[in-house]
Amino acid sequence: MKKAERLTRIVVSLGMVFIIASCGRGNFSEKPPIHLNPNMDSQGKYKAQSESNFFVDGASMRTPVEGTVARGELREDDAYYHGKDAAGNFIPKAPMAFTDDMVQRGKERFNIYCVACHGVNADGKGKILFYKYPIPPADFFNERIKNLNDGHMFNAISEGWMNMPSLKAQVSVKDRWAIISYIRSLQQN
Ligand code: HEC
């Protein structure tokens, strides 16, 4: 076979392979695509809020079994987790000594979560006033606010306070105390 002929044969057969391989492109198919490496794409699973016919109440999302506490979730310390004493009153002072690290961490968190409303200077003049928030956020240098119990402040961050929203989903318990330590350090100046 001559060289040129061999070359022509190779080109033609390659061309045919391409034609066959590209057959069906652009055509619709009712069949599911061939999944060479399915991984976990098509495993049986429940999506959030979906229905389940396995559980009696039909809900796929389950609440914790009554009377049980997940490991590491036992929040017995009322002072630390709620800012309250055993009788349910707000504790006057935080249940730990404030350290410089805490104040630094608190400053960082305050500048993320509180400034928009309470202002960088903690004087209640945050950006939100520009957008006409109906109730002015607290000025941390106001005498009444200065005299608030640490426990009450903790509760305000956790549960919200009148026109202030709760921030417990965004700010961890540890960080809430750190923010309070920062506010207290500012108030001393
Ligand atoms: C969406 C705006 C907003 C954010 C964010 C916000 N606050 Fe407030 N905060 C307010 C408003 C408004 C008030 C006044 C509420 C009222 O008197 O109705 C307030 C009041 C307070 C008070 C006073 C409660 C009292 O007894 O009068 C404290 C303490 C406080 N905020 C702490 C914080 C801290 C700490 C953060 C950040 C972790 C924070 N707030 C984030 C809007 C906000």
Short mmCIF file of C-alpha atoms and ligand atoms in Angstrom, two decimals:
data_model
loop_
_atom_site.label_atom_id
_atom_site.label_comp_id
_atom_site.label_asym_id
_atom_site.label_seq_id
_atom_site.Cartn_x
_atom_site.Cartn_y
_atom_site.Cartn_z
CA MET A 1 0.00 0.00 0.00
CA LYS A 2 1.27 3.39 -0.94
CA LYS A 3 1.91 5.90 1.74
CA ALA A 4 -0.69 8.36 0.42
CA GLU A 5 -3.32 5.63 0.22
CA ARG A 6 -2.65 4.53 3.79
CA LEU A 7 -2.99 8.10 4.98
CA THR A 8 -6.29 8.52 3.12
CA ARG A 9 -7.64 5.34 4.75
CA ILE A 10 -6.69 6.55 8.22
CA VAL A 11 -8.30 9.94 7.67
CA VAL A 12 -11.48 8.37 6.29
CA SER A 13 -11.81 5.87 9.14
CA LEU A 14 -11.17 8.55 11.74
CA GLY A 15 -13.82 10.69 10.08
CA MET A 16 -16.30 7.82 10.27
CA VAL A 17 -15.56 7.29 13.96
CA PHE A 18 -16.31 10.97 14.58
CA ILE A 19 -19.50 10.84 12.56
CA ILE A 20 -20.76 7.78 14.45
CA ALA A 21 -19.70 9.20 17.81
CA SER A 22 -21.52 12.44 17.18
CA CYS A 23 -24.67 10.64 16.07
CA GLY A 24 -27.66 11.66 18.15
CA ARG A 25 -26.26 15.02 19.21
CA GLY A 26 -28.98 17.61 19.14
CA ASN A 27 -31.67 14.94 19.13
CA PHE A 28 -34.01 14.66 22.08
CA SER A 29 -34.11 11.45 24.06
CA GLU A 30 -36.70 10.34 26.55
CA LYS A 31 -34.23 7.99 28.22
CA PRO A 32 -32.19 9.04 31.25
CA PRO A 33 -28.61 9.95 30.33
CA ILE A 34 -25.97 7.30 30.86
CA HIS A 35 -24.29 8.08 34.15
CA LEU A 36 -20.79 6.60 34.07
CA ASN A 37 -19.80 7.66 37.56
CA PRO A 38 -22.98 8.22 39.56
CA ASN A 39 -21.25 8.92 42.92
CA MET A 40 -23.95 10.13 45.32
CA ASP A 41 -25.94 12.07 42.74
CA SER A 42 -28.79 9.66 42.65
CA GLN A 43 -28.81 8.21 46.15
CA GLY A 44 -32.09 7.98 48.03
CA LYS A 45 -32.38 11.05 50.25
CA TYR A 46 -34.78 13.49 51.79
CA LYS A 47 -34.58 17.14 50.90
CA ALA A 48 -35.25 19.80 53.55
CA GLN A 49 -38.96 20.16 54.39
CA SER A 50 -39.90 17.26 52.14
CA GLU A 51 -42.58 14.71 52.90
CA SER A 52 -41.85 11.24 54.23
CA ASN A 53 -44.17 8.27 54.30
CA PHE A 54 -41.88 6.44 56.71
CA PHE A 55 -42.71 8.56 59.77
CA VAL A 56 -46.23 8.68 61.15
CA ASP A 57 -46.44 12.49 61.07
CA GLY A 58 -45.30 12.58 57.45
CA ALA A 59 -42.37 14.93 58.13
CA SER A 60 -38.87 14.01 56.96
CA MET A 61 -37.21 16.57 59.23
CA ARG A 62 -37.14 15.20 62.76
CA THR A 63 -37.04 17.04 66.07
CA PRO A 64 -34.73 15.75 68.84
CA VAL A 65 -36.21 12.91 70.83
CA GLU A 66 -38.06 14.37 73.81
CA GLY A 67 -36.06 14.43 77.02
CA THR A 68 -32.72 13.97 75.27
CA VAL A 69 -29.82 16.38 74.79
CA ALA A 70 -27.26 16.07 72.03
CA ARG A 71 -23.69 15.59 73.18
CA GLY A 72 -22.07 18.96 73.94
CA GLU A 73 -25.44 20.73 73.91
CA LEU A 74 -26.28 20.55 77.60
CA ARG A 75 -26.64 24.20 78.56
CA GLU A 76 -27.05 23.95 82.28
CA ASP A 77 -25.08 27.06 83.15
CA ASP A 78 -27.83 29.72 83.22
CA ALA A 79 -25.38 32.55 83.87
CA TYR A 80 -23.21 31.73 80.89
CA TYR A 81 -25.91 30.70 78.42
CA HIS A 82 -28.72 33.06 79.41
CA GLY A 83 -27.16 35.83 81.51
CA LYS A 84 -29.48 34.85 84.36
CA ASP A 85 -29.14 33.47 87.89
CA ALA A 86 -30.97 30.40 89.16
CA ALA A 87 -33.98 32.55 90.07
CA GLY A 88 -34.18 33.89 86.51
CA ASN A 89 -32.87 37.40 87.26
CA PHE A 90 -30.28 39.05 85.03
CA ILE A 91 -26.81 38.76 86.49
CA PRO A 92 -25.15 42.12 87.20
CA LYS A 93 -21.69 41.00 86.05
CA ALA A 94 -20.55 38.60 83.36
CA PRO A 95 -19.66 35.14 84.71
CA MET A 96 -16.00 35.52 83.67
CA ALA A 97 -13.22 38.06 83.99
CA PHE A 98 -12.71 40.15 80.85
CA THR A 99 -9.31 39.74 79.21
CA ASP A 100 -7.58 41.80 76.53
CA ASP A 101 -8.08 38.99 74.03
CA MET A 102 -11.79 39.00 74.74
CA VAL A 103 -12.01 42.76 74.25
CA GLN A 104 -10.15 42.48 70.94
CA ARG A 105 -12.42 39.69 69.76
CA GLY A 106 -15.44 41.66 70.95
CA LYS A 107 -14.31 44.73 69.01
CA GLU A 108 -13.98 42.68 65.85
CA ARG A 109 -17.44 41.12 66.32
CA PHE A 110 -19.02 44.44 67.32
CA ASN A 111 -17.68 45.98 64.12
CA ILE A 112 -19.32 43.21 62.14
CA TYR A 113 -22.66 42.78 63.87
CA CYS A 114 -23.49 45.94 65.79
CA VAL A 115 -22.03 48.95 63.94
CA ALA A 116 -24.67 49.12 61.23
CA CYS A 117 -27.11 50.21 63.92
CA HIS A 118 -25.11 51.30 66.97
CA GLY A 119 -22.34 53.05 65.03
CA VAL A 120 -18.56 52.56 65.01
CA ASN A 121 -18.31 54.81 68.03
CA ALA A 122 -21.07 52.90 69.84
CA ASP A 123 -23.01 56.13 70.18
CA GLY A 124 -26.14 54.80 68.49
CA LYS A 125 -25.47 56.71 65.27
CA GLY A 126 -25.15 53.83 62.86
CA LYS A 127 -25.73 53.88 59.14
CA ILE A 128 -29.25 52.65 59.75
CA LEU A 129 -30.35 56.15 60.79
CA PHE A 130 -29.63 57.24 57.24
CA TYR A 131 -32.28 54.74 56.15
CA LYS A 132 -34.71 56.15 58.69
CA TYR A 133 -34.86 53.21 61.12
CA PRO A 134 -37.88 54.25 63.19
CA ILE A 135 -36.34 53.80 66.67
CA PRO A 136 -32.82 55.09 67.29
CA PRO A 137 -30.45 52.31 68.42
CA ALA A 138 -29.10 52.61 71.95
CA ASP A 139 -26.20 54.97 72.61
CA PHE A 140 -23.81 52.98 74.80
CA PHE A 141 -22.65 56.16 76.54
CA ASN A 142 -26.14 56.99 77.73
CA GLU A 143 -26.31 56.67 81.56
CA ARG A 144 -29.19 54.21 81.51
CA ILE A 145 -27.40 51.93 79.05
CA LYS A 146 -24.14 52.23 80.98
CA ASN A 147 -25.96 50.96 84.05
CA LEU A 148 -27.57 47.97 82.35
CA ASN A 149 -26.67 44.61 83.86
CA ASP A 150 -24.28 42.47 81.81
CA GLY A 151 -26.97 39.80 81.90
CA HIS A 152 -29.54 42.17 80.39
CA MET A 153 -27.13 43.11 77.60
CA PHE A 154 -26.45 39.47 76.92
CA ASN A 155 -30.16 38.87 76.72
CA ALA A 156 -30.67 41.83 74.37
CA ILE A 157 -28.14 40.35 71.93
CA SER A 158 -29.57 36.84 72.29
CA GLU A 159 -33.29 37.48 72.22
CA GLY A 160 -33.48 40.97 70.77
CA TRP A 161 -34.85 43.94 72.70
CA MET A 162 -37.97 45.83 71.68
CA ASN A 163 -36.98 47.19 68.25
CA MET A 164 -33.67 45.41 68.11
CA PRO A 165 -33.60 41.99 66.42
CA SER A 166 -32.14 38.87 68.01
CA LEU A 167 -28.59 38.09 66.91
CA LYS A 168 -28.22 34.68 68.49
CA ALA A 169 -28.09 32.95 65.13
CA GLN A 170 -25.14 35.11 64.06
CA VAL A 171 -23.18 35.62 67.28
CA SER A 172 -22.05 32.67 69.42
CA VAL A 173 -22.50 32.72 73.20
CA LYS A 174 -18.77 33.19 73.68
CA ASP A 175 -18.68 36.10 71.24
CA ARG A 176 -21.70 37.75 72.91
CA TRP A 177 -19.71 37.98 76.14
CA ALA A 178 -16.70 39.22 74.20
CA ILE A 179 -18.80 42.00 72.66
CA ILE A 180 -20.03 42.98 76.13
CA SER A 181 -16.44 43.12 77.35
CA TYR A 182 -15.63 45.49 74.45
CA ILE A 183 -18.65 47.73 75.15
CA ARG A 184 -17.65 47.90 78.83
CA SER A 185 -14.09 48.85 77.90
CA LEU A 186 -15.43 51.65 75.68
CA GLN A 187 -17.73 52.90 78.40
CA GLN A 188 -14.82 53.26 80.80
CA ASN A 189 -13.10 55.78 78.55
C1 HEC B 1 -30.80 46.14 63.20
C2 HEC B 1 -30.21 47.12 64.09
C3 HEC B 1 -29.50 46.66 65.33
C4 HEC B 1 -28.42 45.80 65.43
C5 HEC B 1 -27.74 45.04 64.30
C6 HEC B 1 -28.08 45.77 66.81
N1 HEC B 1 -28.91 46.56 67.54
FE1 HEC B 1 -28.86 46.84 69.53
N2 HEC B 1 -30.47 48.05 69.41
C7 HEC B 1 -31.09 48.43 68.25
C8 HEC B 1 -32.21 49.30 68.54
C9 HEC B 1 -33.15 49.93 67.52
C10 HEC B 1 -32.23 49.44 69.95
C11 HEC B 1 -33.25 50.21 70.77
C12 HEC B 1 -34.45 49.30 70.96
C13 HEC B 1 -35.62 49.99 71.56
O1 HEC B 1 -35.42 50.74 72.52
O2 HEC B 1 -36.73 49.75 71.07
C14 HEC B 1 -31.13 48.65 70.46
C15 HEC B 1 -30.83 48.51 71.80
C16 HEC B 1 -29.74 47.82 72.30
C17 HEC B 1 -29.41 47.71 73.69
C18 HEC B 1 -30.14 48.36 74.84
C19 HEC B 1 -31.21 47.48 75.40
C20 HEC B 1 -32.00 48.26 76.44
O3 HEC B 1 -32.24 47.69 77.50
O4 HEC B 1 -32.37 49.41 76.21
C21 HEC B 1 -28.25 46.98 73.77
C22 HEC B 1 -27.50 46.58 75.01
C23 HEC B 1 -27.89 46.60 72.42
N3 HEC B 1 -28.83 47.13 71.55
C24 HEC B 1 -26.78 45.85 72.08
C25 HEC B 1 -26.48 45.46 70.79
C26 HEC B 1 -25.30 44.69 70.44
C27 HEC B 1 -24.23 44.30 71.42
C28 HEC B 1 -25.37 44.47 69.10
C29 HEC B 1 -24.43 43.65 68.25
C30 HEC B 1 -24.19 42.30 68.67
C31 HEC B 1 -26.60 45.08 68.61
N4 HEC B 1 -27.23 45.68 69.65
C32 HEC B 1 -27.01 45.03 67.30
C33 HEC B 1 -30.77 48.03 66.97
C34 HEC B 1 -29.78 47.13 66.66
#
